[in-house]
mmCIF file of C-alpha atoms in Angstrom:
data_model
loop_
_atom_site.group_PDB
_atom_site.id
_atom_site.type_symbol
_atom_site.label_atom_id
_atom_site.label_comp_id
_atom_site.label_asym_id
_atom_site.label_seq_id
_atom_site.Cartn_x
_atom_site.Cartn_y
_atom_site.Cartn_z
ATOM 1 C CA UNK L 178 -2.063 -27.383 37.250
ATOM 2 C CA UNK L 179 -2.750 -27.068 33.509
ATOM 3 C CA UNK L 180 -1.658 -24.091 31.713
ATOM 4 C CA UNK L 181 -3.693 -23.451 28.566
ATOM 5 C CA UNK L 182 -1.338 -21.489 26.161
ATOM 6 C CA UNK L 183 -3.265 -19.624 23.433
ATOM 7 C CA UNK L 184 -1.331 -17.827 20.565
ATOM 8 C CA UNK L 185 -2.330 -15.716 17.855
ATOM 9 C CA UNK L 186 -2.132 -12.548 15.595
ATOM 10 C CA UNK L 187 -4.827 -10.559 14.269
ATOM 11 C CA UNK L 188 -7.666 -13.098 15.272
ATOM 12 C CA UNK L 189 -10.412 -10.948 16.452
ATOM 13 C CA UNK L 190 -12.929 -13.007 14.612
ATOM 14 C CA UNK L 191 -11.902 -16.213 16.345
ATOM 15 C CA UNK L 192 -10.242 -15.439 19.699
ATOM 16 C CA UNK L 193 -13.470 -15.125 21.748
ATOM 17 C CA UNK L 194 -14.609 -18.689 20.332
ATOM 18 C CA UNK L 195 -11.365 -20.013 21.020
ATOM 19 C CA UNK L 196 -11.099 -18.741 24.697
ATOM 20 C CA UNK L 197 -14.851 -19.615 25.410
ATOM 21 C CA UNK L 198 -14.049 -23.327 23.965
ATOM 22 C CA UNK L 199 -11.226 -23.518 26.478
ATOM 23 C CA UNK L 200 -13.538 -22.276 29.359
ATOM 24 C CA UNK L 201 -16.252 -24.912 28.472
ATOM 25 C CA UNK L 202 -13.462 -27.491 28.279
ATOM 26 C CA UNK L 203 -12.492 -26.321 31.915
ATOM 27 C CA UNK L 204 -15.868 -26.725 33.226
ATOM 28 C CA UNK L 205 -17.155 -29.776 31.514
ATOM 29 C CA UNK L 206 -14.181 -31.756 32.715
ATOM 30 C CA UNK L 207 -14.088 -30.182 36.177
ATOM 31 C CA UNK L 208 -10.690 -29.006 36.021
ATOM 32 C CA UNK L 209 -9.836 -27.196 39.265
ATOM 33 C CA UNK L 210 -6.285 -25.988 38.858
ATOM 34 C CA UNK L 211 -5.671 -24.031 35.644
ATOM 35 C CA UNK L 212 -4.765 -20.909 34.049
ATOM 36 C CA UNK L 213 -5.430 -19.361 30.679
ATOM 37 C CA UNK L 214 -2.588 -17.548 28.929
ATOM 38 C CA UNK L 215 -2.863 -15.487 25.653
ATOM 39 C CA UNK L 216 0.264 -14.488 23.940
ATOM 40 C CA UNK L 217 -0.283 -11.923 21.057
ATOM 41 C CA UNK L 218 2.343 -11.373 18.072
ATOM 42 C CA UNK L 219 1.533 -7.669 17.542
ATOM 43 C CA UNK L 220 -2.114 -7.625 16.670
ATOM 44 C CA UNK L 221 -3.264 -4.560 14.837
ATOM 45 C CA UNK L 222 -6.894 -5.353 15.028
ATOM 46 C CA UNK L 223 -9.258 -5.846 18.009
ATOM 47 C CA UNK L 224 -7.821 -9.007 19.272
ATOM 48 C CA UNK L 225 -6.300 -7.679 22.471
ATOM 49 C CA UNK L 226 -9.601 -5.652 23.470
ATOM 50 C CA UNK L 227 -11.673 -8.802 23.109
ATOM 51 C CA UNK L 228 -8.958 -10.867 25.076
ATOM 52 C CA UNK L 229 -9.252 -8.623 27.803
ATOM 53 C CA UNK L 230 -12.741 -9.271 28.528
ATOM 54 C CA UNK L 231 -12.023 -12.713 29.757
ATOM 55 C CA UNK L 232 -10.114 -13.697 33.241
ATOM 56 C CA UNK L 233 -6.602 -14.685 31.482
ATOM 57 C CA UNK L 234 -3.096 -13.661 31.481
ATOM 58 C CA UNK L 235 -2.224 -11.581 28.395
ATOM 59 C CA UNK L 236 1.355 -11.028 26.996
ATOM 60 C CA UNK L 237 2.207 -8.975 24.125
ATOM 61 C CA UNK L 238 5.421 -9.688 22.034
ATOM 62 C CA UNK L 239 7.011 -7.284 19.662
ATOM 63 C CA UNK L 240 9.700 -7.486 17.103
ATOM 64 C CA UNK L 241 10.519 -10.919 15.622
ATOM 65 C CA UNK L 242 7.262 -12.897 16.092
ATOM 66 C CA UNK L 243 6.143 -16.298 14.975
ATOM 67 C CA UNK L 244 4.093 -19.171 16.500
ATOM 68 C CA UNK L 245 7.251 -20.833 18.038
ATOM 69 C CA UNK L 246 8.230 -17.580 19.586
ATOM 70 C CA UNK L 247 4.569 -17.199 20.968
ATOM 71 C CA UNK L 248 4.613 -20.679 22.445
ATOM 72 C CA UNK L 249 7.985 -20.313 23.934
ATOM 73 C CA UNK L 250 6.843 -16.957 25.732
ATOM 74 C CA UNK L 251 3.640 -18.825 26.858
ATOM 75 C CA UNK L 252 5.687 -21.669 28.235
ATOM 76 C CA UNK L 253 8.178 -19.432 30.062
ATOM 77 C CA UNK L 254 5.362 -17.515 31.755
ATOM 78 C CA UNK L 255 3.195 -20.423 32.560
ATOM 79 C CA UNK L 256 2.935 -21.863 36.085
ATOM 80 C CA UNK L 257 1.386 -25.117 35.137
ATOM 81 C CA UNK L 258 3.273 -28.580 35.256
ATOM 82 C CA UNK L 259 1.189 -29.493 32.202
ATOM 83 C CA UNK L 260 1.319 -27.215 29.151
ATOM 84 C CA UNK L 261 -1.728 -27.197 26.547
ATOM 85 C CA UNK L 262 -1.098 -25.136 23.475
ATOM 86 C CA UNK L 263 -3.893 -24.043 21.313
ATOM 87 C CA UNK L 264 -3.741 -21.504 18.354
ATOM 88 C CA UNK L 265 -6.216 -18.617 18.805
ATOM 89 C CA UNK L 266 -8.173 -19.620 15.557
ATOM 90 C CA UNK L 267 -9.015 -23.197 16.710
ATOM 91 C CA UNK L 268 -11.591 -24.409 19.535
ATOM 92 C CA UNK L 269 -10.999 -27.420 21.787
ATOM 93 C CA UNK L 270 -13.861 -29.942 21.946
ATOM 94 C CA UNK L 271 -14.935 -31.241 25.434
ATOM 95 C CA UNK L 272 -14.518 -34.890 24.091
ATOM 96 C CA UNK L 273 -10.678 -34.321 23.967
ATOM 97 C CA UNK L 274 -10.332 -34.903 27.569
ATOM 98 C CA UNK L 275 -10.471 -38.720 27.770
ATOM 99 C CA UNK L 276 -8.115 -38.695 24.792
ATOM 100 C CA UNK L 277 -5.441 -37.077 26.539
ATOM 101 C CA UNK L 278 -6.234 -37.877 30.415
ATOM 102 C CA UNK L 279 -6.888 -40.988 32.281
ATOM 103 C CA UNK L 280 -10.309 -40.131 33.640
ATOM 104 C CA UNK L 281 -9.879 -42.051 36.667
ATOM 105 C CA UNK L 282 -6.505 -40.228 37.855
ATOM 106 C CA UNK L 283 -6.945 -37.313 35.949
ATOM 107 C CA UNK L 284 -3.155 -37.512 35.077
ATOM 108 C CA UNK L 285 -1.873 -37.473 31.329
ATOM 109 C CA UNK L 286 -1.841 -40.874 29.546
ATOM 110 C CA UNK L 287 1.212 -39.828 27.479
ATOM 111 C CA UNK L 288 4.139 -37.200 27.741
ATOM 112 C CA UNK L 289 2.127 -35.574 24.672
ATOM 113 C CA UNK L 290 -0.643 -35.696 22.685
ATOM 114 C CA UNK L 291 -2.483 -34.197 19.960
ATOM 115 C CA UNK L 292 -6.289 -34.257 18.986
ATOM 116 C CA UNK L 293 -8.140 -34.381 15.913
ATOM 117 C CA UNK L 294 -8.810 -31.128 14.177
ATOM 118 C CA UNK L 295 -12.091 -29.986 12.574
ATOM 119 C CA UNK L 296 -11.491 -28.237 9.164
ATOM 120 C CA UNK L 297 -14.280 -25.419 9.306
ATOM 121 C CA UNK L 298 -14.212 -23.212 6.365
ATOM 122 C CA UNK L 299 -15.312 -19.537 6.449
ATOM 123 C CA UNK L 300 -15.711 -16.816 3.728
ATOM 124 C CA UNK L 301 -13.792 -13.342 3.968
ATOM 125 C CA UNK L 302 -16.295 -12.015 6.647
ATOM 126 C CA UNK L 303 -15.776 -15.363 8.849
ATOM 127 C CA UNK L 304 -19.191 -16.431 8.207
ATOM 128 C CA UNK L 305 -19.280 -20.204 8.573
ATOM 129 C CA UNK L 306 -19.495 -21.929 5.074
ATOM 130 C CA UNK L 307 -19.032 -25.873 5.748
ATOM 131 C CA UNK L 308 -17.039 -28.394 7.457
ATOM 132 C CA UNK L 309 -14.381 -30.471 5.671
ATOM 133 C CA UNK L 310 -14.247 -34.030 7.084
ATOM 134 C CA UNK L 311 -10.899 -35.843 6.342
ATOM 135 C CA UNK L 312 -12.235 -39.367 7.464
#
């Protein structure tokens, strides 16, 4: 089973896109055994409200919070034997699957992997401005 572990704080403008990208990734790659876990680090906006609209597990951490703590909480509460970490302001592209998995066996190619990141730029209202390509 794959546990998709999303972490975030005050990401009401991006959490839906992130979760929906994970759901698309699951569907497009016919992943049957999975869970989606969201770990929130004291959001003060509508992030939790938005996340609750999806069929995912939600954990809220308080006190000392940072990305590493969020990932650790997600890993501790995940049921999968494969842990897939993604930040709540990111989206996973469907074509990442053959980078990380052998498409014949559906097993990981490597003990860990990391995919290319798209650098999308937004203005203060989170309106898309442009894509920065490092290639």
